[in-house]
PDB file of C-alpha atoms in Angstrom:
ATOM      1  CA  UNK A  10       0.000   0.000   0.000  1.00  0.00           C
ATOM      2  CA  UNK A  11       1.416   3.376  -0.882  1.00  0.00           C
ATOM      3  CA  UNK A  12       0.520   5.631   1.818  1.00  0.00           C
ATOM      4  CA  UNK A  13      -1.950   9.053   0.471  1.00  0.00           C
ATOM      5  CA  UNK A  14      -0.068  12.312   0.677  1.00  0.00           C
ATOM      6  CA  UNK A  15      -1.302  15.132  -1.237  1.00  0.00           C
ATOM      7  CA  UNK A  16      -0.598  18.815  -0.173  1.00  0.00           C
ATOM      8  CA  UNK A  17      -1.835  22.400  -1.566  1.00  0.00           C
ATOM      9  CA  UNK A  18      -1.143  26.094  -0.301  1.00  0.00           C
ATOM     10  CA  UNK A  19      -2.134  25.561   3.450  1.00  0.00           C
ATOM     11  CA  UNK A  20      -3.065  22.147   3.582  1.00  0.00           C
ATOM     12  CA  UNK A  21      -2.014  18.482   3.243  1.00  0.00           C
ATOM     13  CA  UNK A  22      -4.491  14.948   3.562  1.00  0.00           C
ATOM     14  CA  UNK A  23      -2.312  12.040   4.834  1.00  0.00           C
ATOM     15  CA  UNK A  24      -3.065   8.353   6.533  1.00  0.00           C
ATOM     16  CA  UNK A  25      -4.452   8.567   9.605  1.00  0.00           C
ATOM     17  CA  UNK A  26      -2.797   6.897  12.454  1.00  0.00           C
ATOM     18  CA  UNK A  27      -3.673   5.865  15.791  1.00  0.00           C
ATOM     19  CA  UNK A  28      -2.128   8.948  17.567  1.00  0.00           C
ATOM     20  CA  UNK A  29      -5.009  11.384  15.778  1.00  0.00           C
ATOM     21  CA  UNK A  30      -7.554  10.000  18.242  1.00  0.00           C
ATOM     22  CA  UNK A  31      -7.523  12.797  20.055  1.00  0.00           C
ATOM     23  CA  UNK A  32      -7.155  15.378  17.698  1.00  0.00           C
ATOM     24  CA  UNK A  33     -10.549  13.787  15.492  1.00  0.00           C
ATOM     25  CA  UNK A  34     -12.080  13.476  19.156  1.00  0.00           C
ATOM     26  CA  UNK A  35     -11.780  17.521  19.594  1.00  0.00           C
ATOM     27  CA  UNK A  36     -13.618  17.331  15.928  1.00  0.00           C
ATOM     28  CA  UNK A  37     -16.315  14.618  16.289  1.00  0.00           C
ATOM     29  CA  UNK A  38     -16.888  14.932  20.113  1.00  0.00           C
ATOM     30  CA  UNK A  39     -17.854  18.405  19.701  1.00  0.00           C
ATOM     31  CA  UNK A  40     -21.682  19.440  19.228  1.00  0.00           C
ATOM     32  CA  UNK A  41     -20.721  22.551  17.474  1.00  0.00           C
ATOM     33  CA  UNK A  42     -18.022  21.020  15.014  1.00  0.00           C
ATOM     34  CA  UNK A  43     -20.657  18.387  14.359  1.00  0.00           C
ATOM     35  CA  UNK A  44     -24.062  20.299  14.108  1.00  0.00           C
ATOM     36  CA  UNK A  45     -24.975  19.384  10.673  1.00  0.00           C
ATOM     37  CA  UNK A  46     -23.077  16.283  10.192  1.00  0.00           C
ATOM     38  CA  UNK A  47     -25.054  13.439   9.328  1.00  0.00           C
ATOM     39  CA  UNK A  48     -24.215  11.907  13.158  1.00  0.00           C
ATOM     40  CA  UNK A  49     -24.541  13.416  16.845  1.00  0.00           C
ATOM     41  CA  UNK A  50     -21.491  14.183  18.836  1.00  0.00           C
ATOM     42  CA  UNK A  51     -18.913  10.397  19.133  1.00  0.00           C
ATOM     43  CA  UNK A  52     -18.037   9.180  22.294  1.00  0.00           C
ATOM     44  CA  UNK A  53     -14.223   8.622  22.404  1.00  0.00           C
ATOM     45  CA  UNK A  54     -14.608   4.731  22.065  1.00  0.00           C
ATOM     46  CA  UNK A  55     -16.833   5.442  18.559  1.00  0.00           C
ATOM     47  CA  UNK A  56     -13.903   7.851  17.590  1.00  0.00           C
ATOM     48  CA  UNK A  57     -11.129   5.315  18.654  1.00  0.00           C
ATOM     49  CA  UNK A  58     -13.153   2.871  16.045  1.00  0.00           C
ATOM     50  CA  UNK A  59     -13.381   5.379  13.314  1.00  0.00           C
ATOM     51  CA  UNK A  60      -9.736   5.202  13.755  1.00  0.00           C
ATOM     52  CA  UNK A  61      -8.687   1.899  13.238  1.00  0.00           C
ATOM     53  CA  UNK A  62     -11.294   1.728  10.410  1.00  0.00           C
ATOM     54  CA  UNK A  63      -9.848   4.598   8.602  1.00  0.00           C
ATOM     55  CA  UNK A  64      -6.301   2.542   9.503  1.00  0.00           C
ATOM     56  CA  UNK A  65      -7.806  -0.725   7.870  1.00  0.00           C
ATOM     57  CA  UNK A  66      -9.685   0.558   5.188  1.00  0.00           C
ATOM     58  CA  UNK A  67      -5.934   1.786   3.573  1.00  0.00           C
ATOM     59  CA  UNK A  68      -4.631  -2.040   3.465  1.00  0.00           C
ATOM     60  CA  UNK A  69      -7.640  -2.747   1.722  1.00  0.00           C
ATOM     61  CA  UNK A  70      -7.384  -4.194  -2.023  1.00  0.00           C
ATOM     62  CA  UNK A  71      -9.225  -3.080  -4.349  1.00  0.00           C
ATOM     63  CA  UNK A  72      -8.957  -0.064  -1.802  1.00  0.00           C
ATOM     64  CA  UNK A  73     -12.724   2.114  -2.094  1.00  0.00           C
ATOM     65  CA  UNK A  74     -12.176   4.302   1.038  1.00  0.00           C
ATOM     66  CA  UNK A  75      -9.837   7.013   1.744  1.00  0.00           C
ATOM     67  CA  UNK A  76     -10.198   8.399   5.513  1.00  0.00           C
ATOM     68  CA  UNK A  77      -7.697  11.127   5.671  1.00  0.00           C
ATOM     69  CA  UNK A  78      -5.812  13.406   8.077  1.00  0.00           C
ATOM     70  CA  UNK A  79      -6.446  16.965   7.457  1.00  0.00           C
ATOM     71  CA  UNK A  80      -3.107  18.694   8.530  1.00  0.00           C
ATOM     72  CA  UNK A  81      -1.571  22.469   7.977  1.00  0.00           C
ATOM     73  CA  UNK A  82       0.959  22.506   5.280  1.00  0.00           C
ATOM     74  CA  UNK A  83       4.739  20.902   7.341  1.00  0.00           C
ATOM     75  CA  UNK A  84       2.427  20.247  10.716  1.00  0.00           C
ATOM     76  CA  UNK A  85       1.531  16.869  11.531  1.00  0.00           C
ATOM     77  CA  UNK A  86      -1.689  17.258  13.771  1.00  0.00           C
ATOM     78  CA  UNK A  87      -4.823  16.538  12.655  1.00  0.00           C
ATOM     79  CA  UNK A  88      -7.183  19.833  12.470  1.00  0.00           C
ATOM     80  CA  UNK A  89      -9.830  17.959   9.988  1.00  0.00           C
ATOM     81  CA  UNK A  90     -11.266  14.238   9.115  1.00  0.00           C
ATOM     82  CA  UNK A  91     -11.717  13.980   5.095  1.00  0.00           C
ATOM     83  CA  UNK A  92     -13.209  10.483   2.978  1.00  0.00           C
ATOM     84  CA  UNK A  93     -13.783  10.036  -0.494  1.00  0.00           C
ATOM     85  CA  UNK A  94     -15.641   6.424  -1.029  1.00  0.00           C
ATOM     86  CA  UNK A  95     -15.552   5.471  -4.443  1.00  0.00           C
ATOM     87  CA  UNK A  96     -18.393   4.183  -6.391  1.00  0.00           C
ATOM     88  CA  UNK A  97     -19.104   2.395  -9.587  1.00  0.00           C
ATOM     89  CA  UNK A  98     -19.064   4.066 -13.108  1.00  0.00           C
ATOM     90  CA  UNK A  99     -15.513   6.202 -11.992  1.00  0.00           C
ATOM     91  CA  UNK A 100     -17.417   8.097  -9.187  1.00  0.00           C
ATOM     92  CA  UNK A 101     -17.213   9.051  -5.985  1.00  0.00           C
ATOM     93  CA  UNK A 102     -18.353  10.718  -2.904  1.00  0.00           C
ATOM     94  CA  UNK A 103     -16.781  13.045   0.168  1.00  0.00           C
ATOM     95  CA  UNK A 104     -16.922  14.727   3.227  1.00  0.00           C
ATOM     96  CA  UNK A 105     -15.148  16.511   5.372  1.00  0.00           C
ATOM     97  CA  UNK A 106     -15.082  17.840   8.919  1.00  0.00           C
ATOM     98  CA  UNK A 107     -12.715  20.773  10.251  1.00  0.00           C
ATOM     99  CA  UNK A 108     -11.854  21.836  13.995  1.00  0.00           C
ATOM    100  CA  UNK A 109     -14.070  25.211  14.439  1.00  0.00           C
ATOM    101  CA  UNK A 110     -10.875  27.065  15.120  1.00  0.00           C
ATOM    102  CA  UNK A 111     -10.014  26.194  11.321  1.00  0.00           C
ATOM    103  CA  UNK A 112     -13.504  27.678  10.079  1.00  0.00           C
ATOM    104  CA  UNK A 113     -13.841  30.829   8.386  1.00  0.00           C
ATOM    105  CA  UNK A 114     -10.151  30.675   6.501  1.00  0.00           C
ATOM    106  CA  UNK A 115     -11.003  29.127   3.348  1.00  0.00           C
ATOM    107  CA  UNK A 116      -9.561  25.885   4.521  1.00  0.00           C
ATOM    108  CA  UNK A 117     -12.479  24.299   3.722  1.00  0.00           C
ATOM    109  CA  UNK A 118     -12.488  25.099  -0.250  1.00  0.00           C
ATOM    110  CA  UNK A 119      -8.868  23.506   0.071  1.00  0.00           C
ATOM    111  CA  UNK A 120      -9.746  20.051   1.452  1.00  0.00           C
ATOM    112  CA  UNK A 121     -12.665  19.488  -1.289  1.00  0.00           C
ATOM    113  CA  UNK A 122      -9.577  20.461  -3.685  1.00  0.00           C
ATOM    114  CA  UNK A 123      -7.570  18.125  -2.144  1.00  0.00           C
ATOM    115  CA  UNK A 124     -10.315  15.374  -2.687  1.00  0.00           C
ATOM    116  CA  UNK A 125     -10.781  16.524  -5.882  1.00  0.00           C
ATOM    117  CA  UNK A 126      -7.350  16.176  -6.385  1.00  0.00           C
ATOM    118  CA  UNK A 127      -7.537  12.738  -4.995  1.00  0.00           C
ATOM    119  CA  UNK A 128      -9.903  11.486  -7.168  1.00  0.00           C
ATOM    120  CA  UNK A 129      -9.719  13.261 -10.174  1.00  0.00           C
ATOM    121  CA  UNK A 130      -5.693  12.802 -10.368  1.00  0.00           C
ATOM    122  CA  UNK A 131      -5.036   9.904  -8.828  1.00  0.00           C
ATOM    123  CA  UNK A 132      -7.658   7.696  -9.465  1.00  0.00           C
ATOM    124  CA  UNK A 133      -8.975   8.837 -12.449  1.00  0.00           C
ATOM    125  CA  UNK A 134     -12.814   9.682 -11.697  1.00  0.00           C
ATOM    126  CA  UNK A 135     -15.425  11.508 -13.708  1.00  0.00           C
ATOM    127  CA  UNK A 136     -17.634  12.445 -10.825  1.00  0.00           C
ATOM    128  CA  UNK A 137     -17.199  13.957  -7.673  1.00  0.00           C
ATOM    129  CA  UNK A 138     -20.104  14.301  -5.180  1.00  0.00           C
ATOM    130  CA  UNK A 139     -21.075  15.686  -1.756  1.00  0.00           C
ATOM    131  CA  UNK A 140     -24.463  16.347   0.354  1.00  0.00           C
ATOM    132  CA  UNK A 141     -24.708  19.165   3.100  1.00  0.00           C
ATOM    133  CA  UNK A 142     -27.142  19.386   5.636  1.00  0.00           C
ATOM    134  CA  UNK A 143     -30.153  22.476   4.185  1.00  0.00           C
ATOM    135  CA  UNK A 144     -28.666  24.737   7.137  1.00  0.00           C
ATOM    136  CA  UNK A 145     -25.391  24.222   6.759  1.00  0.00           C
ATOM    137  CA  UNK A 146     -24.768  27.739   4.238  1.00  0.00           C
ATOM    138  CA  UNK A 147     -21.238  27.652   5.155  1.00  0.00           C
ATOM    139  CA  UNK A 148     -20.729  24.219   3.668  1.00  0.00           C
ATOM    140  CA  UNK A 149     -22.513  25.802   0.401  1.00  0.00           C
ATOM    141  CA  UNK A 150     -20.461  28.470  -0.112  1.00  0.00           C
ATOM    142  CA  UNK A 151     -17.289  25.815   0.520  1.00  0.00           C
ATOM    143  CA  UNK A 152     -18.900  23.759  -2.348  1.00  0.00           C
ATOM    144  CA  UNK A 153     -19.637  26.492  -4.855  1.00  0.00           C
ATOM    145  CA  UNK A 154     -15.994  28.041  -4.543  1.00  0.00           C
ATOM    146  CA  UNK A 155     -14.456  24.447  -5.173  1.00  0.00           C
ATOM    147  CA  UNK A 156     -15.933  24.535  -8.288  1.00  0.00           C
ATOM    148  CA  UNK A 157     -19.083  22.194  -7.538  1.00  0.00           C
ATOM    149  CA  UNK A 158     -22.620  22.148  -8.658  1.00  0.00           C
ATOM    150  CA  UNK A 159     -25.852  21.901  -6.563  1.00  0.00           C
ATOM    151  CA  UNK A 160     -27.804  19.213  -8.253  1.00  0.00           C
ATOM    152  CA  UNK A 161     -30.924  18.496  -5.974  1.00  0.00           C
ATOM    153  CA  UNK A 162     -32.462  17.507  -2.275  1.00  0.00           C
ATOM    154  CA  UNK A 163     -32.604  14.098  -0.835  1.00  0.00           C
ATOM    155  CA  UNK A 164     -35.969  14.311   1.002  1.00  0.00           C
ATOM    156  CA  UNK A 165     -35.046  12.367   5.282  1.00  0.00           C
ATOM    157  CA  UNK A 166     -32.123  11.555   3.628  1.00  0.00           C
ATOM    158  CA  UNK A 167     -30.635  11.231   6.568  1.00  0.00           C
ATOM    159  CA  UNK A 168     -31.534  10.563  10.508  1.00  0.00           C
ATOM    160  CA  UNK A 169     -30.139  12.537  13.364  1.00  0.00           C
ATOM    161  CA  UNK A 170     -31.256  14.353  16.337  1.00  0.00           C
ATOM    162  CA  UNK A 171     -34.043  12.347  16.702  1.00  0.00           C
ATOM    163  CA  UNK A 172     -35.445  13.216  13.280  1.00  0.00           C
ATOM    164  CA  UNK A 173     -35.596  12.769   9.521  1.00  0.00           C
ATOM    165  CA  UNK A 174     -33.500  15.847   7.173  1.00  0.00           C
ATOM    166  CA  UNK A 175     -32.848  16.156   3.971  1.00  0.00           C
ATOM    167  CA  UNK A 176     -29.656  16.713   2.294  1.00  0.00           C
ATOM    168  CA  UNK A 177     -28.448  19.232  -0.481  1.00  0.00           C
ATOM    169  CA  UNK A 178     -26.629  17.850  -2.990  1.00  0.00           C
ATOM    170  CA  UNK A 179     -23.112  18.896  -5.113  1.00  0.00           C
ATOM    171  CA  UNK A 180     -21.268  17.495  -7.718  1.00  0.00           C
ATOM    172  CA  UNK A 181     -17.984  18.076 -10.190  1.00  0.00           C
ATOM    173  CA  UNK A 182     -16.757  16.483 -13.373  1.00  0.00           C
ATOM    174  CA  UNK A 183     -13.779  15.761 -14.076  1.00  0.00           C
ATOM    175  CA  UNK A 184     -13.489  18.141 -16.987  1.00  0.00           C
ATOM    176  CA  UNK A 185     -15.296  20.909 -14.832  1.00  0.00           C
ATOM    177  CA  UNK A 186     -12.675  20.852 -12.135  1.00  0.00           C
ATOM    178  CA  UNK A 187      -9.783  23.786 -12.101  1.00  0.00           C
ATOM    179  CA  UNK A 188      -6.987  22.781  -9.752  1.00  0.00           C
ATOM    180  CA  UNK A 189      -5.739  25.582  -7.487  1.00  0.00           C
ATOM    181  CA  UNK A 190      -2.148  27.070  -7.549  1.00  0.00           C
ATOM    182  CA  UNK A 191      -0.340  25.230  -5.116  1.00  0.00           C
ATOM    183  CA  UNK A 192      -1.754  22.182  -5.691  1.00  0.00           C
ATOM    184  CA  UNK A 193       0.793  19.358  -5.093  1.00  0.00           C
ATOM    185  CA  UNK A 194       0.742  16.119  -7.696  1.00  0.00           C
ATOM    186  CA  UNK A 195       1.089  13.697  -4.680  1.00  0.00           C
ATOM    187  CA  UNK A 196       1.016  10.472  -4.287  1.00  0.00           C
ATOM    188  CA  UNK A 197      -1.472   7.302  -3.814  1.00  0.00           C
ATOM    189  CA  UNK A 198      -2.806   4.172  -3.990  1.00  0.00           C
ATOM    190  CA  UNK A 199      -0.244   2.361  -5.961  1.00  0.00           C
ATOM    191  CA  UNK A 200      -2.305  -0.074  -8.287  1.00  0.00           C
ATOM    192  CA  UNK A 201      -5.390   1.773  -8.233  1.00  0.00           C
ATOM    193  CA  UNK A 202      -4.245   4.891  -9.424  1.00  0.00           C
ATOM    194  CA  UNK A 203      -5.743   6.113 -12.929  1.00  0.00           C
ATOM    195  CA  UNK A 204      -8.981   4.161 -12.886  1.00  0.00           C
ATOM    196  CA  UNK A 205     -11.326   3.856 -10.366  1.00  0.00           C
ATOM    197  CA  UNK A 206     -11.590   0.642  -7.738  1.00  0.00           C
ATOM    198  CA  UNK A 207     -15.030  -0.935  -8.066  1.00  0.00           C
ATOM    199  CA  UNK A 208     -17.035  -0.969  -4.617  1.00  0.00           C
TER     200      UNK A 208
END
């Protein structure tokens, strides 16, 4: 397995490894950081597992999941939690979560780059696609400045809080997508790069 390392102005995405417990805990145990995520706030056992999956899913072969380390640019600790899943007919789809103290600087509109990168680069996609909670307008704005496309609602597309809520939905195609300056080649995946690993 060659490890994922791709890096732009500010940011990189790398492996994650069992010592970024506690920096995704400060992410995903937070009810502000995860307000319209698609879960409530993880308990640090439910973050410890979303560890070692994200550590399993890279020995995976064909590999179809990419949980990623969100790191400043030469800094090793985790300040975000990204994953593009891939999905049949060269598509895929991500998410991301940042630490609030990383909100408001654009860093968000890098790590969809970064996935776009990811994808688009390295494995060779044709679609890119995300979903935001309807409240979320921050998350919008992210979407729009990568480069994305709103495309539609998912009516209770998803369940949390106690109740049904739909989801907006973004995409990008390949040919649509302008890298930004800074953007790093990279590396990843080993044999699955240029085509994309059925699910």
């Amino acid at each position: 397995m060659n490890p994922v390392h791709l890096t732009g102005p500010n940011l990189a995405l790398r492996e994650v490894e069992p010592e970024d417990t506690d920096d995704l805990l400060a992410i995903y145990g937070d009810p502000e950081a995860t307000r319209h995520l698609s879960f409530e706030p993880r308990t640090r056992e439910q973050v410890e597992a979303i560890t070692a999956r994200s550590i399993d899913s890279a020995r995976a072969t064909p590999r179809t999941e990419y949980c990623l380390a969100v790191t400043r640019l030469g800094e090793q600790r985790l300040i975000g939690y990204a994953r593009l899943a891939t999905e049949p007919q060269q598509a895929a789809t991500i998410g991301f979560a940042l630490h609030p103290a990383a909100w408001g600087k654009g860093l968000g509109t890098e790590t969809v780059h970064l996935l776009c990168a990811l994808g688009f680069n390295v494995l060779g996609l044709h679609r890119i696609w995300a979903a935001r909670s309807p409240l979320n307008e921050a998350s919008a704005r992210t979407l729009l400045r990568a480069g994305m496309t709103e495309d539609g609602r998912i009516r209770d597309h998803v369940f949390v809080h106690g109740a049904w809520r739909d989801s907006i939905t973004y995409s990008i195609l390949e040919h649509e997508w302008a890298p930004i300056d800074g953007l790093g080649t990279g590396r990843a995946a080993g044999s699955e790069a240029g085509h994309s690993p059925g699910r």
